[in-house]
Structures are given as C-alpha cells and as structure tokens.
Amino acid sequence: MCGIVAATAQRDVAPLLIAGLKALEYRGYDSAGLAVLDGGQIRRVRAKGKVREMEALYRADPFPGGTGIAHTRWATHGVPNEANAHPHVAGRVAIVHNGIIENYADLRARLQAGGRAFTSETDTEVIAALVDERLAAGLDLREAVLAVVRELEGAYAIAVIDRNAPGRVVGARRGAPLLVGLGIGENFLGSDAQALVQVTHRVIYLAEDDVVEITRESVRIHTLDGTPVERPVHESELSADAVERGEYRHYMQKEIFEQPRAVADTLEARLGPHGVLPNIFGAGGDELLAKVRGLHIVACGTSYHAGLVAKYWIEEYAHLPVGVEVASEYRYRDAVVPPDTLFVAISQSGETADTLAAMRESKRRGYLGTLAICNVPESSVVREADLRLMTRAGPEIGVASTKAFTTQLAALALLALQLAHQRGLDADRYAGLCAQLAHLPRAIEDALALEPAIVALAERFIPRQHALFLGRGVQYPVALEGALKLKEISYIHAEAYPAGELKHGPLALVDESMPVVAVAPGGPLLEKLKSNLQEVRARGGELIVFAEGEAGMDGNPARGALLRVASGGDFIAPAVFTVPLQLLAYHVAVLRGTDVDQPRNLAKSVTVE
Ligand code: G6P
C-alpha cells in the first residue's frame, strides 16, 4: 500500500527520500514521486512504475533542497499514471497522502464551485487545495493542516510542505500509520520504521488524530483540538541487514528459509520444558484466558487462514467454540457475542484497515477482552488490544506472506495449549503437544530440504491456468493458504476445497489440464482423503500429493507426483505442510517470470478499506 517518506535536513534530501521509498517498495505500489523545496519553489518528479524509474528521471535533472516529501502510490482513486501520482501540488502546497478521504467528492465540488481547477482524479489533490486555501486566508502551515484534517472523513496519513515555509514539514494521521524519525539536526516522517532505518533508529509513533510539525531542530505534536502532546521516543530494533536480501534471489525465498529461526524466536521464553510459561499474553493474561468461554477470531488474507487453523486446534484441545471471520465482513454485520467471548485479531502488520476497524467495533460489542497476535510492536492493533502475543518473524518484505503465517501458527498453538491446559487437558497429552510444538522449527527445517524436488514439480504448472487444492480437517485452511500463495504470485487461478466437497461441484472441473494438489498428512481423515483422490484420478486429473505416507498413491502414481513430508505430528502438521506449498508457489512464479516480491495489484499492508 502507499508509502510516505519526508525529511527536513541541512543536506539535500532527494537521495534520502529515494532510499526511503526503496525501503517501502515491499508494501506494493504502482507509481512514485517526490517534491522538494528549492529556494522558494516546489520541484517535483513523478513516474508510473517503479521507484527506480522515478529516480532515473530525477538523476537526469537533479535539484537541491533540504525539505521534501515522497510517496509510493497504490492506486485507489484514479488509474496509476503520472498525473495521479503523488506529490500533488495546489498553489503553495505539495502533499503526499495514504488512505481514502470519504467526503472528498463534496469537498471537491465545493472547491470547484469556488473556481478551483483540478489536474488529477485523486482525493489527495482536494486536501492540497484545502490547505492552500487556508494558507491564503493567513493560517500558518500547521494551523492550516489542523483546520483541514478536522473537515476530512475517512483515513489518512499525510505529509505537507508549503513553498513559503522552508525547513518545515507537517504530517497528520488517522487510521493509517505515520511515525517521526529523529536525527541529529534533521528530522523525518515515514510510514514505518523501515523507511527510516538508513537515517535513524529513534522513532516516535504518532497516535490517532495527531498532527506533527517537524523542522531540523524540533518536533511538535498536537492533538486534533490543538493541544500540544508528548509521545514517547522508541529505539527501533530494525537493522538495515534485516531488510537485505542476502544470497537469496527474492525476499520471499529468504523469508521462507527464515522460518525455522522465526518460529524458534516466537516460541523462545514462552514454551518451557513443562509447558506454556505464565502470562506470555501480558500482565493478567492467564487470569483473563481462564474466564474465556468462546473466541471470535478476525483477520484478513493469510492471517485469516491462520485463524482457521486455530479454530480446529482450540475446539479440539480446549473444547471452546471458536468463530473465525474475515474482518471486512465482521465489521459490518451484527455478530452475536455470547458472554465471556474473547476477541482475537491476527495481523502481520497491525495496520490492516479492516482488521483495525473490526477490533474497534468489537469494543462496542461487549467482549471479555481483546487479544492481538501481531508481528509489529507499536502497531495500532497491538496498542489498542488488552492482551498481545508478538510473533517474532522480523520484517517481512515479500507481499506474499510466509514466515508471518507460520509464526502466527506458532503463537496460536501457544494460545490453544494454554486454553486447553487451563481446561484440564490430560497432562500426558498436554506434554506431548508441547513437545511437538518445541520440535516445529526442526520439522520446518526438514520440509525446506524438499526444495529441489519441488522445483521439478513446479515445471508442471508453467502452462496451467487453473489448479485445485484439497485438504481435510485442519489441513483445509492449509490448502486455502497454498491456493492463495499460488494465485498471488504466479497469477494461476487456484481454489481450495475441503476434499469432501469435491463431488459437490469442483469435480466438474477436473480433466487432464487440471492439476489437483492434495495435502495429506496421516491422521484419522487420511482414508477419507484417499477416496477423494481416487475420484480425481478416475477423471484423469493430475494429482500432486504432499503426504506423510503413500496416501493411496502406491508409490507409483500413473499421472502426478507424490512428495513425502515428515509432519512431526498431527498438531504441528499444518505449519509443516504449509512450507512445501509456499515453495511450490514460489518456484512456479519464478518459472513463469512474475514479479515475485511485488506481485501486480497487491499491497503488503492494506491500510485502506
Ligand atoms: C494483504 C497482504 C497479505 C496479508 C493481508 C493481511 O492482503 O498482501 O499478505 O495476509 O494483507 O495483512 P495483515 O498485515 O493484517 O496480516
């Protein structure tokens, strides 16, 4: 999703802004631009496509200037082209913006009635015009922005400069992230700490409705009513290395291979030799969890699939009812909340607009409390939850989520175990499940060793347009996640079904041109799954089976392939079987030559509705 970087410094800021935009590329975008104050004028460069294309234009005609704003845009209002790219300029003002202004049409009509012309289709240009209007009426930049954001409905993070206010950038946020980076004699704004890691580690996370003014020497924050406030300074732990690609061809591949470490880090000091350690969900967490009589899990995308796995675990081991729902649905319907229900939000970024809105909505619906499972400390979801368990995946750059998913599963496994233990799960069974979970990093390591075999398998998918994924029980969400990975990065249409549903519709699609991927570890449902696979075979479908044993393939499938995966046990099998599906999607995408880390049309962190 869109990314913002802004700077005010003694040195020329355009190169810093470009470096910051490159660090934000992972979020997904389709155009880029920057604007700098250069001796009383606004100099601007914008381009459709990648940051390097905009950079080439800048380098062909560079300009100096110590104050500037920059942006990567993920199109919402208006197609991706130069005219719609940010920064937008109106009179004295240049602005960059993330989010969607819901009342922009009314505001635009009012401005047009007053004679103002617009050069783009964006809602952002409307904000620029409104600020310009206020400046013309005599307000200074901070006052003007404050007055304008009071009129805005919707979500925004903005950074604004004024031709007549050199050395000054004003930012504001509501429902979209923005933070301040503190340098020495220079200050910055960015959408996340990663954008600023090359210039500073000292950051201030702005709160909802904050308006900030930065100069080289000062940072002043005000709330929407104009009251000055102080916000704490954090030392970001991100290192520039953590966002390097190293020896890997893509971030996604690097992140797939980081999973053993990331999962081990997530379990570290949380799973002891005798079970889940006390209060890993925060102070008073165990006490609150002991009262829980049901859970509602809400998330989007891959995080939603993690929630679906958790439902199987929690219902099986803790016997608590669990509802799982995508956030964009949950927030707009009247979910019935039985007494003592825990609301659980799962989010890698902690800034997904729908998940955040759902969590805010949940606070009005009478839950026992809220728990966030999240990868980004200081994100909005984490800050607004009562309890939290951080996944420790480290920065995830590839748009297609991999290590975030398996670390979410590790965190949710801890939750399931804690809930089950509190509700009297048999001690031997509890110990056995804990031992399996402790083995998960190793089991993932073993699954990664399948990569060469998966590369060979991936070739079969190069000419395909469609694929079906099948799983049963707790492996059904794994099939969903496998299908999502394939469609996200290889652009092959892929759908997942619980294998038992095959004959209720999707079997009609099966012929020689349809690869069917089945996730088939051992367990009680294996026999059932085997007969589902026979149904595919009988129709000439190409079966690709990831199995612990033979899975009815008799070691010598007539058409198709069998890949043996050691699950490490029923409990952790969903996390382990996810890994070969990630590798499959990755290698199919590489072979098809797509933009693996930044697939078309997708964004890493979806901060608009
Ligand atoms: C986007 C990303 C997905 C991610 C989803 C939810 O669609 O491309 O990879 O699963 O958002 O993101 P979250 O940060 O809330 O987990």
XYZ file of C-alpha atoms and ligand atoms in Angstrom:
625
model
C 0.000 0.000 0.000
C 1.096 3.621 -0.339
C 4.243 4.674 1.469
C 5.320 8.084 2.780
C 8.761 9.490 3.472
C 9.518 13.110 4.347
C 12.639 14.893 5.523
C 13.998 18.209 6.641
C 17.780 18.437 6.822
C 20.823 20.575 6.136
C 21.802 18.247 3.300
C 19.914 17.644 0.051
C 17.057 15.305 0.859
C 16.059 13.861 -2.534
C 18.573 10.950 -2.282
C 17.369 10.208 1.272
C 13.767 10.257 0.123
C 14.530 7.883 -2.743
C 16.359 5.487 -0.382
C 13.362 5.621 1.968
C 10.949 4.867 -0.875
C 13.051 1.879 -1.880
C 12.769 0.551 1.672
C 8.989 0.908 1.355
C 8.746 -0.846 -2.023
C 7.737 -4.077 -0.319
C 4.368 -2.560 0.544
C 3.246 -2.738 -3.092
C 2.688 0.314 -5.314
C 2.288 1.369 -8.914
C 3.786 4.869 -9.149
C 6.244 7.022 -7.227
C 7.190 10.655 -6.799
C 8.890 13.282 -4.698
C 8.808 17.046 -4.191
C 11.486 19.257 -2.685
C 11.568 22.910 -1.679
C 14.297 24.533 -3.723
C 14.786 28.235 -2.981
C 11.140 29.259 -2.764
C 9.834 26.898 -5.434
C 8.454 23.376 -5.359
C 10.416 20.982 -7.593
C 8.699 17.718 -8.316
C 9.289 14.457 -10.172
C 6.780 11.638 -10.599
C 6.560 8.458 -12.648
C 4.345 5.482 -13.189
C 6.085 2.197 -12.356
C 8.996 1.511 -10.057
C 10.917 3.895 -7.798
C 13.998 3.360 -9.991
C 12.111 4.823 -12.960
C 11.285 7.935 -10.965
C 14.883 8.011 -9.700
C 16.214 7.923 -13.266
C 14.115 10.992 -14.100
C 15.416 12.760 -11.013
C 19.030 11.891 -11.802
C 18.641 13.202 -15.334
C 17.638 16.573 -13.885
C 18.540 16.656 -10.175
C 17.627 19.512 -7.875
C 18.900 20.554 -4.454
C 16.793 21.215 -1.374
C 16.748 20.316 2.305
C 12.992 19.846 2.755
C 10.908 17.331 0.871
C 8.192 14.720 0.728
C 7.992 11.481 -1.246
C 5.491 8.741 -1.955
C 4.807 5.368 -3.460
C 1.190 5.149 -4.615
C -1.114 2.147 -4.753
C -3.996 3.328 -6.888
C -7.385 3.828 -5.279
C -8.972 6.960 -6.820
C -7.780 7.138 -10.415
C -5.602 4.834 -12.528
C -1.861 4.554 -11.937
C -0.282 7.263 -14.102
C 1.944 10.279 -13.675
C -0.904 12.757 -13.219
C -2.396 10.772 -10.364
C 0.977 10.059 -8.726
C 1.887 11.979 -5.582
C 3.032 14.542 -4.523
C 0.071 16.671 -5.536
C 0.551 20.394 -5.779
C -2.035 23.115 -5.248
C -0.801 26.708 -5.188
C 1.846 26.940 -2.452
C 1.312 23.408 -1.203
C 2.637 19.958 -2.036
C 1.234 16.901 -0.310
C 1.551 13.114 -0.139
C -1.264 11.006 1.254
C -2.118 7.426 2.206
C -5.699 6.384 2.774
C -9.076 7.332 1.372
C -10.993 10.530 2.028
C -14.635 9.534 2.031
C -16.147 13.020 1.734
C -13.739 14.137 -0.992
C -16.438 14.439 -3.668
C -18.373 17.014 -1.591
C -15.202 18.912 -0.740
C -14.096 18.873 -4.372
C -17.467 20.116 -5.586
C -17.319 22.983 -3.097
C -13.821 23.958 -4.232
C -14.796 23.695 -7.910
C -17.800 25.913 -7.275
C -15.331 28.449 -5.886
C -13.361 28.303 -9.152
C -10.595 25.854 -8.261
C -9.423 23.529 -11.056
C -8.010 20.040 -10.504
C -5.390 18.203 -12.518
C -5.891 14.689 -11.157
C -8.721 12.354 -10.229
C -7.395 11.856 -6.712
C -8.912 12.641 -3.337
C -5.449 13.839 -2.312
C -5.460 16.885 -4.546
C -8.547 18.023 -2.678
C -6.600 18.058 0.601
C -3.820 20.055 -1.055
C -6.322 22.605 -2.314
C -7.973 22.914 1.095
C -4.619 23.523 2.798
C -3.694 26.071 0.146
C -6.998 27.847 0.747
C -6.286 28.070 4.485
C -2.766 29.343 3.906
C -4.150 32.032 1.633
C -6.507 33.004 4.468
C -3.457 33.671 6.645
C -3.026 30.496 8.704
C 0.440 29.008 9.040
C 1.121 25.515 7.725
C 0.444 23.667 10.967
C -2.748 25.593 11.672
C -3.891 25.098 8.091
C -3.376 21.326 8.195
C -5.071 21.103 11.576
C -8.076 23.009 10.258
C -8.289 20.865 7.131
C -7.990 17.445 8.779
C -10.895 18.381 11.039
C -13.004 18.510 7.878
C -11.851 15.176 6.492
C -13.789 11.940 6.815
C -12.058 8.648 6.205
C -8.492 7.531 6.691
C -5.283 9.387 6.033
C -1.638 9.787 6.740
C -0.297 12.931 5.094
C 2.880 14.966 4.809
C 2.661 18.542 3.553
C 5.115 21.260 2.595
C 4.489 24.947 1.882
C 6.576 26.895 -0.648
C 6.689 29.800 1.800
C 7.737 27.699 4.811
C 11.194 26.328 4.076
C 12.554 23.805 6.549
C 9.105 22.699 7.712
C 7.019 19.568 7.093
C 3.615 18.985 8.662
C 2.188 15.485 8.979
C -1.065 14.073 10.304
C -2.599 10.664 10.695
C -5.924 8.925 11.242
C -6.391 5.249 10.522
C -3.139 4.992 8.564
C 0.332 4.750 10.084
C 2.858 7.588 10.318
C 5.881 7.980 12.536
C 8.570 10.546 13.185
C 12.267 9.733 12.821
C 14.620 11.759 14.999
C 18.022 12.544 13.508
C 20.762 14.885 14.635
C 19.970 18.293 13.178
C 17.484 16.618 10.825
C 14.068 15.004 11.248
C 11.899 12.697 9.206
C 8.449 11.242 8.716
C 7.798 7.744 7.423
C 5.079 5.137 7.047
C 7.136 2.672 9.040
C 10.486 2.394 10.807
C 11.913 0.540 7.814
C 11.615 3.644 5.631
C 13.901 5.482 8.030
C 16.316 2.761 9.117
C 19.048 4.215 6.921
C 18.893 7.590 8.639
C 17.780 6.934 12.223
C 16.640 4.336 14.732
C 14.957 6.800 17.086
C 11.281 6.989 16.284
C 8.036 8.387 17.666
C 4.838 6.572 16.737
C 2.103 9.140 16.220
C -1.269 8.411 17.818
C -4.625 8.627 16.042
C -5.512 12.205 15.064
C -2.065 13.592 15.857
C -0.743 16.492 13.800
C 3.038 16.908 13.800
C 5.309 19.683 12.643
C 8.958 18.878 12.062
C 11.838 21.236 11.446
C 15.539 20.399 11.561
C 15.646 21.244 15.248
C 12.183 20.479 16.565
C 9.250 18.055 16.580
C 5.928 19.433 17.799
C 2.883 17.208 18.118
C -0.685 18.403 18.644
C -3.934 16.549 19.050
C -6.875 17.377 16.816
C -8.166 20.003 19.238
C -4.808 21.781 19.068
C -3.450 20.648 22.455
C 0.334 20.084 22.460
C 1.289 16.494 23.446
C 4.462 14.497 24.034
C 4.751 10.976 22.646
C 7.419 8.520 23.794
C 10.600 8.001 21.784
C 11.356 4.385 20.821
C 14.597 2.834 19.755
C 13.723 0.768 16.683
C 15.414 -2.622 16.687
C 15.351 -2.942 12.928
C 18.737 -3.283 11.365
C 19.452 -2.400 7.771
C 20.635 -6.059 7.424
C 17.228 -7.389 8.387
C 15.852 -5.867 5.235
C 18.668 -7.023 2.945
C 18.045 -9.893 0.556
C 21.436 -11.538 1.088
C 22.233 -14.527 -1.095
C 18.596 -15.183 -1.989
C 17.045 -14.386 -5.321
C 13.895 -12.926 -3.788
C 12.769 -11.741 -0.368
C 10.056 -14.363 -0.452
C 12.601 -17.149 -0.777
C 14.700 -15.662 2.009
C 11.634 -15.404 4.217
C 10.580 -18.989 3.529
C 14.027 -20.123 4.642
C 13.969 -17.880 7.721
C 11.003 -19.808 9.115
C 12.852 -22.220 11.430
C 14.567 -19.249 13.109
C 11.427 -17.096 13.167
C 9.309 -19.855 14.696
C 12.024 -20.670 17.248
C 12.159 -16.969 18.185
C 8.381 -16.885 18.562
C 8.462 -19.859 20.946
C 11.516 -18.608 22.849
C 10.879 -17.899 26.540
C 7.222 -18.762 26.028
C 7.274 -22.534 25.797
C 9.229 -24.072 28.684
C 10.145 -27.707 29.377
C 6.866 -28.185 31.267
C 4.552 -26.247 29.022
C 3.445 -22.718 28.193
C 5.091 -20.212 30.561
C 2.951 -17.907 32.724
C 1.418 -14.715 31.364
C 3.016 -14.726 27.937
C -0.008 -12.785 26.664
C 0.699 -9.867 29.009
C 0.038 -8.999 32.634
C -3.147 -10.643 33.872
C -3.393 -12.617 30.643
C -3.740 -16.078 32.172
C -6.442 -14.885 34.539
C -8.432 -13.444 31.663
C -7.947 -16.526 29.482
C -9.203 -18.733 32.314
C -12.564 -16.931 32.127
C -12.962 -17.316 28.370
C -15.946 -19.380 27.205
C -15.569 -18.801 23.476
C -13.463 -16.924 20.898
C -14.078 -14.796 17.836
C -11.031 -14.583 15.598
C -10.973 -11.815 12.991
C -8.310 -11.209 10.330
C -7.663 -10.779 6.591
C -5.811 -12.752 3.925
C -3.159 -15.131 5.158
C -3.771 -14.119 8.767
C -7.370 -15.275 8.347
C -6.115 -18.693 7.304
C -4.016 -18.853 10.468
C -7.210 -18.143 12.409
C -8.976 -21.042 10.678
C -6.219 -23.431 11.777
C -6.542 -22.132 15.328
C -10.256 -22.908 15.318
C -9.527 -26.616 14.760
C -6.882 -26.612 17.495
C -8.841 -24.717 20.132
C -12.059 -26.648 19.574
C -10.242 -29.985 19.667
C -7.968 -29.402 22.638
C -9.756 -26.785 24.764
C -13.362 -27.590 23.719
C -14.183 -23.913 23.383
C -16.351 -22.692 20.497
C -14.429 -20.546 18.009
C -15.820 -18.332 15.240
C -13.416 -17.130 12.549
C -14.339 -14.363 10.149
C -12.720 -12.043 7.639
C -12.552 -8.561 9.104
C -14.281 -6.785 6.217
C -17.380 -8.927 6.819
C -17.320 -8.941 10.580
C -17.185 -5.178 10.940
C -20.422 -4.617 9.030
C -22.698 -7.251 10.497
C -24.294 -7.852 13.843
C -22.247 -10.736 15.174
C -23.829 -12.320 18.231
C -21.368 -12.179 21.106
C -22.085 -14.761 23.806
C -20.919 -13.909 27.337
C -17.201 -14.243 28.089
C -16.079 -14.296 24.470
C -12.535 -13.233 23.661
C -11.933 -11.169 20.519
C -8.715 -12.161 18.754
C -7.234 -10.027 15.966
C -4.486 -11.598 13.872
C -2.393 -9.285 11.719
C 1.172 -9.342 10.474
C 1.347 -5.573 10.054
C -1.046 -4.493 12.776
C -2.257 -1.752 10.425
C -4.727 -3.533 8.134
C -7.644 -1.125 7.949
C -10.415 -3.731 8.119
C -8.837 -5.650 10.990
C -8.261 -2.474 12.948
C -11.803 -1.272 12.320
C -13.183 -4.681 13.323
C -11.214 -4.535 16.548
C -12.525 -1.051 17.302
C -16.030 -2.243 16.527
C -15.530 -5.214 18.872
C -15.007 -2.826 21.758
C -18.630 -1.774 21.391
C -19.890 -5.337 21.319
C -19.258 -6.493 24.864
C -16.333 -8.890 24.623
C -14.454 -10.145 27.650
C -11.311 -8.617 26.171
C -9.178 -8.347 23.043
C -6.029 -10.224 22.136
C -3.715 -9.214 19.278
C -1.437 -11.700 17.516
C 0.842 -9.411 15.569
C 4.325 -9.007 14.120
C 4.833 -5.264 14.551
C 5.238 -3.857 18.048
C 3.767 -0.361 18.376
C 1.346 -1.033 15.529
C -2.202 0.199 16.007
C -3.648 -3.285 16.553
C -1.103 -4.033 19.276
C -1.530 -0.717 21.008
C -5.297 -0.997 21.126
C -5.527 -4.608 22.367
C -5.862 -5.663 26.016
C -3.541 -8.640 25.551
C -0.904 -9.349 22.939
C 1.410 -12.037 21.744
C 4.016 -10.824 19.292
C 5.143 -13.104 16.503
C 8.837 -12.542 16.085
C 9.124 -13.045 12.362
C 11.225 -9.921 11.785
C 10.409 -7.660 8.834
C 8.500 -9.459 6.104
C 9.135 -7.784 2.760
C 7.619 -10.178 0.201
C 3.994 -9.240 -0.390
C 3.015 -12.914 -0.193
C 3.120 -13.715 3.493
C 5.178 -16.756 4.532
C 7.094 -16.521 7.799
C 4.372 -14.305 9.232
C 1.918 -17.190 8.734
C 3.988 -19.917 10.360
C 4.890 -17.672 13.288
C 1.200 -16.828 13.690
C 0.528 -20.563 13.824
C 3.223 -20.920 16.494
C 1.640 -18.122 18.539
C -1.856 -19.550 18.090
C -0.588 -23.009 19.076
C 0.611 -21.462 22.351
C -2.822 -19.932 22.826
C -4.555 -23.253 22.122
C -2.262 -25.072 24.535
C -2.748 -22.520 27.292
C -6.545 -22.584 26.921
C -6.544 -26.399 26.828
C -4.277 -26.730 29.850
C -6.444 -24.365 31.882
C -9.461 -26.501 30.988
C -7.953 -29.724 32.192
C -6.422 -31.306 29.116
C -4.887 -34.644 30.117
C -1.339 -33.991 31.389
C 0.340 -36.553 29.127
C -1.461 -35.257 26.089
C -0.535 -31.690 27.010
C 3.117 -32.672 27.408
C 3.050 -34.482 24.067
C 1.587 -31.468 22.245
C 4.124 -29.133 23.857
C 6.925 -31.454 22.744
C 5.593 -31.395 19.186
C 5.470 -27.619 19.206
C 9.033 -27.411 20.517
C 10.044 -29.587 17.555
C 8.364 -27.307 14.986
C 11.462 -25.311 13.945
C 13.282 -28.570 13.231
C 10.323 -30.033 11.338
C 10.159 -26.914 9.144
C 13.884 -27.243 8.511
C 13.298 -30.785 7.244
C 10.451 -29.621 4.994
C 12.719 -26.963 3.462
C 15.044 -29.737 2.320
C 12.339 -30.695 -0.199
C 13.104 -27.619 -2.303
C 14.942 -29.412 -5.159
C 12.079 -31.885 -5.598
C 9.572 -29.025 -5.580
C 11.478 -27.134 -8.282
C 10.998 -30.173 -10.545
C 7.327 -30.294 -9.643
C 6.853 -26.587 -10.328
C 7.613 -27.076 -14.016
C 4.333 -28.918 -14.449
C 2.475 -25.715 -13.564
C 4.103 -23.418 -16.100
C 1.405 -23.755 -18.780
C -1.526 -24.141 -16.383
C -4.336 -21.654 -15.938
C -6.087 -23.309 -13.007
C -5.319 -25.501 -10.015
C -7.354 -27.110 -7.246
C -6.080 -27.564 -3.694
C -7.633 -30.135 -1.382
C -7.285 -30.761 2.337
C -9.403 -32.226 5.088
C -9.867 -31.092 8.679
C -7.131 -28.801 9.926
C -5.372 -29.181 6.566
C -8.239 -27.486 4.761
C -7.008 -23.997 5.806
C -3.532 -25.089 4.716
C -4.963 -25.890 1.289
C -6.584 -22.433 1.279
C -3.244 -20.848 2.084
C -1.467 -22.912 -0.598
C -4.007 -21.792 -3.209
C -3.719 -18.165 -2.089
C 0.074 -18.265 -2.410
C -0.128 -19.711 -5.922
C -2.644 -17.160 -7.194
C -0.948 -14.188 -5.534
C 2.433 -14.624 -7.142
C 2.038 -16.894 -10.181
C -1.356 -15.492 -11.310
C -2.665 -19.035 -11.792
C -6.283 -19.261 -10.729
C -6.273 -21.572 -7.732
C -9.089 -22.640 -5.457
C -9.097 -24.709 -2.307
C -11.805 -27.094 -1.187
C -12.324 -29.364 1.758
C -11.717 -32.647 -0.069
C -15.146 -33.991 0.897
C -16.782 -31.181 -1.081
C -15.099 -32.222 -4.296
C -18.011 -34.172 -5.641
C -20.430 -31.352 -4.816
C -19.171 -29.166 -7.628
C -15.464 -28.759 -8.332
C -15.139 -32.316 -9.662
C -16.844 -30.976 -12.790
C -13.672 -29.003 -13.494
C -11.326 -31.956 -13.276
C -9.788 -33.178 -16.525
C -6.245 -33.707 -17.858
C -5.495 -29.999 -17.758
C -6.355 -29.544 -14.081
C -3.620 -30.137 -11.519
C -5.054 -31.099 -8.145
C -2.803 -30.504 -5.157
C -3.672 -32.506 -2.061
C -2.354 -32.002 1.447
C -2.468 -35.427 3.029
C -0.586 -35.996 6.255
C -1.571 -39.004 8.383
C -4.385 -38.775 10.871
C -7.890 -40.109 11.072
C -9.105 -38.455 7.860
C -6.444 -39.928 5.627
C -8.583 -42.848 4.470
C -11.381 -40.460 3.540
C -8.966 -38.275 1.633
C -7.623 -41.267 -0.268
C -11.042 -41.955 -1.717
C -11.357 -38.280 -2.710
C -8.073 -38.612 -4.561
C -9.343 -41.685 -6.361
C -12.234 -39.570 -7.602
C -9.732 -37.192 -9.187
C -7.647 -39.993 -10.639
C -10.666 -41.615 -12.202
C -11.294 -38.370 -14.148
C -7.744 -38.144 -15.450
C -6.806 -35.182 -13.208
C -3.132 -34.652 -12.460
C -2.606 -35.347 -8.759
C 0.183 -33.663 -6.826
C 0.130 -35.113 -3.344
C 2.055 -33.899 -0.320
C 1.805 -36.794 2.084
C 3.413 -38.348 5.085
C 2.959 -41.866 3.695
C 1.648 -43.300 0.434
C -1.741 -41.556 0.610
C -3.131 -44.152 -1.730
C -0.628 -43.281 -4.432
C 1.061 -46.688 -4.133
C 4.425 -45.047 -4.563
C 3.940 -45.020 -8.322
C 1.186 -42.720 -9.405
C 0.199 -43.185 -13.002
C -0.237 -39.482 -13.501
C 1.010 -36.999 -10.981
C 3.526 -36.887 -8.208
C 3.891 -37.816 -4.581
C 6.107 -35.815 -2.272
C 6.872 -37.202 1.156
C 6.756 -34.682 4.001
C 7.559 -35.620 7.610
C 4.843 -33.854 9.578
C 6.411 -34.021 13.032
C 2.991 -34.949 14.476
C -0.688 -34.169 13.896
C -0.648 -30.983 15.937
C 2.135 -29.160 14.101
C 1.407 -30.739 10.693
C -0.490 -27.673 9.353
C 2.578 -25.451 9.852
C 4.913 -28.046 8.380
C 2.781 -28.826 5.317
C 2.463 -25.121 4.580
C 6.161 -24.964 3.745
C 6.200 -27.149 0.589
C 3.136 -25.259 -0.675
C 4.975 -21.952 -0.211
C 7.963 -23.349 -2.082
C 5.718 -24.640 -4.844
C 4.071 -21.251 -5.369
C 7.444 -19.530 -5.219
C 9.082 -21.734 -7.851
C 6.076 -21.699 -10.158
C 6.157 -17.889 -10.030
C 9.899 -17.798 -10.700
C 9.466 -20.103 -13.684
C 6.611 -18.007 -15.016
C 8.741 -14.890 -14.628
C 6.397 -12.841 -12.474
C 7.398 -10.097 -10.049
C 7.552 -12.460 -7.071
C 8.106 -9.959 -4.260
C 5.768 -7.313 -5.581
C 3.007 -9.092 -7.476
C 0.773 -6.920 -9.619
C -2.140 -5.112 -7.968
C -1.340 -6.333 -4.448
C -0.144 -4.467 -1.405
C 1.664 -5.733 1.646
C -0.138 -3.680 4.173
C -3.679 -2.734 3.212
C -4.297 0.442 5.143
C -7.415 1.406 3.216
C -10.783 -0.243 3.363
C -2.533 -8.068 2.447
C -1.258 -8.862 2.252
C -1.454 -10.280 2.752
C -1.918 -10.269 4.183
C -3.174 -9.417 4.383
C -3.476 -9.188 5.851
O -3.513 -8.553 1.606
O -0.876 -8.884 0.894
O -0.233 -10.987 2.657
O -2.180 -11.577 4.600
O -2.966 -8.130 3.799
O -2.426 -8.425 6.395
P -2.062 -8.372 7.926
O -0.876 -7.441 7.994
O -3.253 -7.829 8.647
O -1.743 -9.758 8.365
